[in-house]
Each structure stands twice: as structure tokens, then as C-alpha cells.
């Protein structure tokens, strides 16, 4: 691996240490934040530091299934306590692979979105928990994987000719 020019990121090439971080297309490595909470769920010590912060144990609080149009599981978003997120995909043997490499990314609750009354507005929210809460209230809601600023062009056709409310 290597450090970023600003010294704020360590780019690691070891998938088993990625903790669910998506690989950076530019560096072909997993970018770990060196100060504060990293997206892999750990707090890393900067290079040259003699003490390494202990990783706080994480417990899975919730899992959110991302399904294709037919209702087949593509991947899950995993929410932890203390708060953190990662993604995993089925390995085909009742286990998990903790990355989304070569996985088709889709909107959350895609089958329900496709089946919903097209005259109802679609609420696009920032996370799965919010989408779940709106669905419980009888609304049509979705989100994109991995949070804000991760919208992909291939999601937009599912909302074509629909009234969309961004929250």
C-alpha cells in the first residue's frame, strides 16, 4: 500500500483488510482514513505512531437486503453498533464476502418500487432505515447503496416518469 500525498489516507491493497470499503478505481486499493473513524470500522494510527488504538467490538444492529427486479438477493448493507456500515454479498455457500466487487448495484427496495402505484411519489432518502420508516407509513421510498453522493446514472431510469421527492 501507500499513503496519500496529504497523509490523511492509507491505500491498502489487501481485500481481507478492507472491512467492506469499496475499492478505489483510481488507485486499485482500499482507502483507509488515518485519523478518526475509518469506513472499515476501525480507528487507524498514523504512520510512525507507537500506539495503535484498539478496535472497538462491533455488533450487527440491522441488515438491509438489496434485491434485483426478480427479488433475488444481490447484497446487503450491514449497520453496526457502535454506528458504522459495511456491505457484503452472498458467497454461494451460505456465507458472505465482505465487498461488492463485481456486484450489480441497485436501488434499495427495488421490487417494491417497481410494483408500486406509479401515481404515488417516490421518496429518495439518505439511508435504508429512513426508507423502511416511510414504507411503514405506506409511502414509496428508496435509497442508493453507500449513502449520499453515491448516486449512479443506472438508478435514474427506475424513477423515470415518476414524481420524486428528495429528502
Short mmCIF file of C-alpha atoms in Angstrom, two decimals:
data_model
loop_
_atom_site.label_atom_id
_atom_site.label_comp_id
_atom_site.label_asym_id
_atom_site.label_seq_id
_atom_site.Cartn_x
_atom_site.Cartn_y
_atom_site.Cartn_z
CA UNK A 1 0.00 0.00 0.00
CA UNK A 2 0.88 3.66 0.16
CA UNK A 3 -0.04 6.92 1.91
CA UNK A 4 -1.90 9.72 0.15
CA UNK A 5 0.07 12.90 -0.59
CA UNK A 6 -1.75 14.74 2.23
CA UNK A 7 -1.03 11.93 4.70
CA UNK A 8 -4.72 11.53 5.58
CA UNK A 9 -5.31 8.17 3.85
CA UNK A 10 -3.59 4.80 3.67
CA UNK A 11 -4.31 2.96 0.45
CA UNK A 12 -4.25 -0.75 1.24
CA UNK A 13 -4.24 -3.48 -1.39
CA UNK A 14 -5.40 -6.26 0.97
CA UNK A 15 -9.05 -7.10 0.34
CA UNK A 16 -9.25 -9.12 3.57
CA UNK A 17 -8.46 -5.89 5.49
CA UNK A 18 -10.93 -3.73 3.54
CA UNK A 19 -13.76 -4.13 6.06
CA UNK A 20 -16.29 -3.58 3.30
CA UNK A 21 -14.67 -0.46 1.82
CA UNK A 22 -15.24 -0.29 -1.92
CA UNK A 23 -12.03 -0.38 -3.94
CA UNK A 24 -10.88 2.99 -5.27
CA UNK A 25 -10.92 2.80 -9.08
CA UNK A 26 -8.03 5.27 -9.39
CA UNK A 27 -5.60 3.56 -7.01
CA UNK A 28 -6.96 -0.01 -7.20
CA UNK A 29 -6.65 -0.03 -3.40
CA UNK A 30 -8.88 0.39 -0.35
CA UNK A 31 -8.61 3.90 1.11
CA UNK A 32 -8.47 3.86 4.92
CA UNK A 33 -8.83 7.13 6.87
CA UNK A 34 -5.84 7.55 9.22
CA UNK A 35 -7.50 9.84 11.75
CA UNK A 36 -10.94 9.38 13.27
CA UNK A 37 -13.33 6.63 12.30
CA UNK A 38 -12.48 4.77 9.12
CA UNK A 39 -15.19 3.29 6.88
CA UNK A 40 -13.71 -0.16 7.54
CA UNK A 41 -14.92 0.14 11.15
CA UNK A 42 -11.53 0.68 12.80
CA UNK A 43 -9.58 3.69 14.00
CA UNK A 44 -6.10 3.63 12.48
CA UNK A 45 -3.00 5.23 13.93
CA UNK A 46 -0.93 7.41 11.58
CA UNK A 47 2.43 6.07 10.40
CA UNK A 48 5.17 6.43 13.00
CA UNK A 49 2.75 6.26 15.93
CA UNK A 50 3.78 3.72 18.53
CA UNK A 51 0.31 3.15 19.96
CA UNK A 52 -2.40 1.68 17.84
CA UNK A 53 -5.95 2.38 19.03
CA UNK A 54 -7.88 -0.74 19.97
CA UNK A 55 -10.69 -1.60 17.63
CA UNK A 56 -13.99 -1.34 19.44
CA UNK A 57 -16.05 -4.51 19.01
CA UNK A 58 -18.90 -4.05 16.56
CA UNK A 59 -22.24 -5.78 16.74
CA UNK A 60 -24.60 -6.08 13.79
CA UNK A 61 -27.68 -3.98 14.54
CA UNK A 62 -29.50 -4.39 11.21
CA UNK A 63 -29.12 -5.80 7.73
CA UNK A 64 -30.79 -4.37 4.65
CA UNK A 65 -31.30 -6.62 1.63
CA UNK A 66 -30.74 -5.19 -1.85
CA UNK A 67 -32.73 -7.30 -4.29
CA UNK A 68 -32.85 -7.39 -8.08
CA UNK A 69 -36.04 -6.99 -10.10
CA UNK A 70 -36.98 -10.66 -9.51
CA UNK A 71 -36.43 -10.43 -5.76
CA UNK A 72 -33.09 -12.27 -5.69
CA UNK A 73 -30.56 -11.08 -3.10
CA UNK A 74 -27.63 -9.20 -4.64
CA UNK A 75 -26.03 -7.82 -1.46
CA UNK A 76 -26.70 -6.43 2.00
CA UNK A 77 -25.89 -3.20 3.77
CA UNK A 78 -24.88 -4.00 7.35
CA UNK A 79 -25.39 -1.49 10.17
CA UNK A 80 -23.28 -1.83 13.33
CA UNK A 81 -23.29 -0.67 16.92
CA UNK A 82 -21.33 1.50 17.50
CA UNK A 83 -22.63 3.19 14.37
CA UNK A 84 -20.88 2.06 11.23
CA UNK A 85 -21.74 0.44 7.92
CA UNK A 86 -20.32 -2.11 5.53
CA UNK A 87 -21.57 -4.17 2.63
CA UNK A 88 -21.48 -7.87 1.93
CA UNK A 89 -22.61 -10.22 -0.80
CA UNK A 90 -23.55 -13.89 -0.68
CA UNK A 91 -20.68 -16.30 -1.39
CA UNK A 92 -22.96 -19.04 -2.72
CA UNK A 93 -22.21 -21.33 0.24
CA UNK A 94 -24.42 -19.67 2.88
CA UNK A 95 -21.61 -17.30 3.84
CA UNK A 96 -20.57 -13.77 2.95
CA UNK A 97 -17.91 -11.92 1.00
CA UNK A 98 -17.30 -8.54 2.61
CA UNK A 99 -17.06 -6.41 -0.52
CA UNK A 100 -19.17 -5.59 -3.56
CA UNK A 101 -16.56 -6.36 -6.20
CA UNK A 102 -18.32 -7.30 -9.48
CA UNK A 103 -21.74 -6.91 -7.81
CA UNK A 104 -24.55 -5.16 -9.63
CA UNK A 105 -25.63 -2.17 -7.54
CA UNK A 106 -29.36 -1.40 -7.42
CA UNK A 107 -31.73 0.84 -5.51
CA UNK A 108 -32.96 -0.30 -2.10
CA UNK A 109 -36.42 -1.92 -2.20
CA UNK A 110 -36.26 -2.17 -6.00
CA UNK A 111 -39.00 -4.85 -6.34
CA UNK A 112 -41.40 -2.77 -4.21
CA UNK A 113 -40.53 0.36 -6.16
CA UNK A 114 -41.30 -1.37 -9.46
CA UNK A 115 -44.59 -2.78 -8.13
CA UNK A 116 -45.77 0.49 -6.56
CA UNK A 117 -48.58 2.62 -7.93
CA UNK A 118 -46.86 4.93 -10.43
CA UNK A 119 -49.11 7.83 -9.42
CA UNK A 120 -47.59 7.81 -5.91
CA UNK A 121 -44.49 9.95 -5.34
CA UNK A 122 -41.20 8.18 -4.67
CA UNK A 123 -39.21 9.47 -1.71
CA UNK A 124 -35.44 9.17 -2.14
CA UNK A 125 -33.86 9.27 1.30
CA UNK A 126 -30.30 9.05 2.60
CA UNK A 127 -30.44 5.62 4.19
CA UNK A 128 -32.19 2.29 4.41
CA UNK A 129 -33.58 2.98 7.88
CA UNK A 130 -35.37 6.09 6.58
CA UNK A 131 -36.73 4.15 3.58
CA UNK A 132 -38.04 1.45 5.94
CA UNK A 133 -39.78 4.04 8.12
CA UNK A 134 -41.51 5.64 5.12
CA UNK A 135 -42.62 2.23 3.79
CA UNK A 136 -44.20 1.51 7.19
CA UNK A 137 -46.25 4.69 6.68
CA UNK A 138 -47.48 3.43 3.29
CA UNK A 139 -45.17 5.59 1.19
CA UNK A 140 -42.91 4.53 -1.66
CA UNK A 141 -39.27 5.08 -0.69
CA UNK A 142 -35.82 4.08 -1.79
CA UNK A 143 -32.17 4.92 -1.31
CA UNK A 144 -28.96 4.18 -3.11
CA UNK A 145 -26.23 1.98 -1.65
CA UNK A 146 -23.43 3.54 0.42
CA UNK A 147 -25.13 6.85 1.14
CA UNK A 148 -25.14 10.39 -0.10
CA UNK A 149 -23.18 11.38 -3.19
CA UNK A 150 -23.03 7.77 -4.45
CA UNK A 151 -25.90 8.02 -6.96
CA UNK A 152 -25.18 6.16 -10.21
CA UNK A 153 -26.75 7.01 -13.59
CA UNK A 154 -28.19 3.49 -13.88
CA UNK A 155 -30.57 4.21 -10.95
CA UNK A 156 -32.36 7.07 -12.72
CA UNK A 157 -34.40 5.03 -15.25
CA UNK A 158 -36.26 3.38 -12.36
CA UNK A 159 -37.63 6.81 -11.44
CA UNK A 160 -38.46 7.91 -14.98
CA UNK A 161 -41.93 9.44 -15.35
CA UNK A 162 -42.41 9.39 -11.56
CA UNK A 163 -42.82 12.25 -9.12
CA UNK A 164 -39.68 12.13 -6.97
CA UNK A 165 -39.12 13.81 -3.62
CA UNK A 166 -35.51 14.07 -2.44
CA UNK A 167 -35.12 14.16 1.33
#
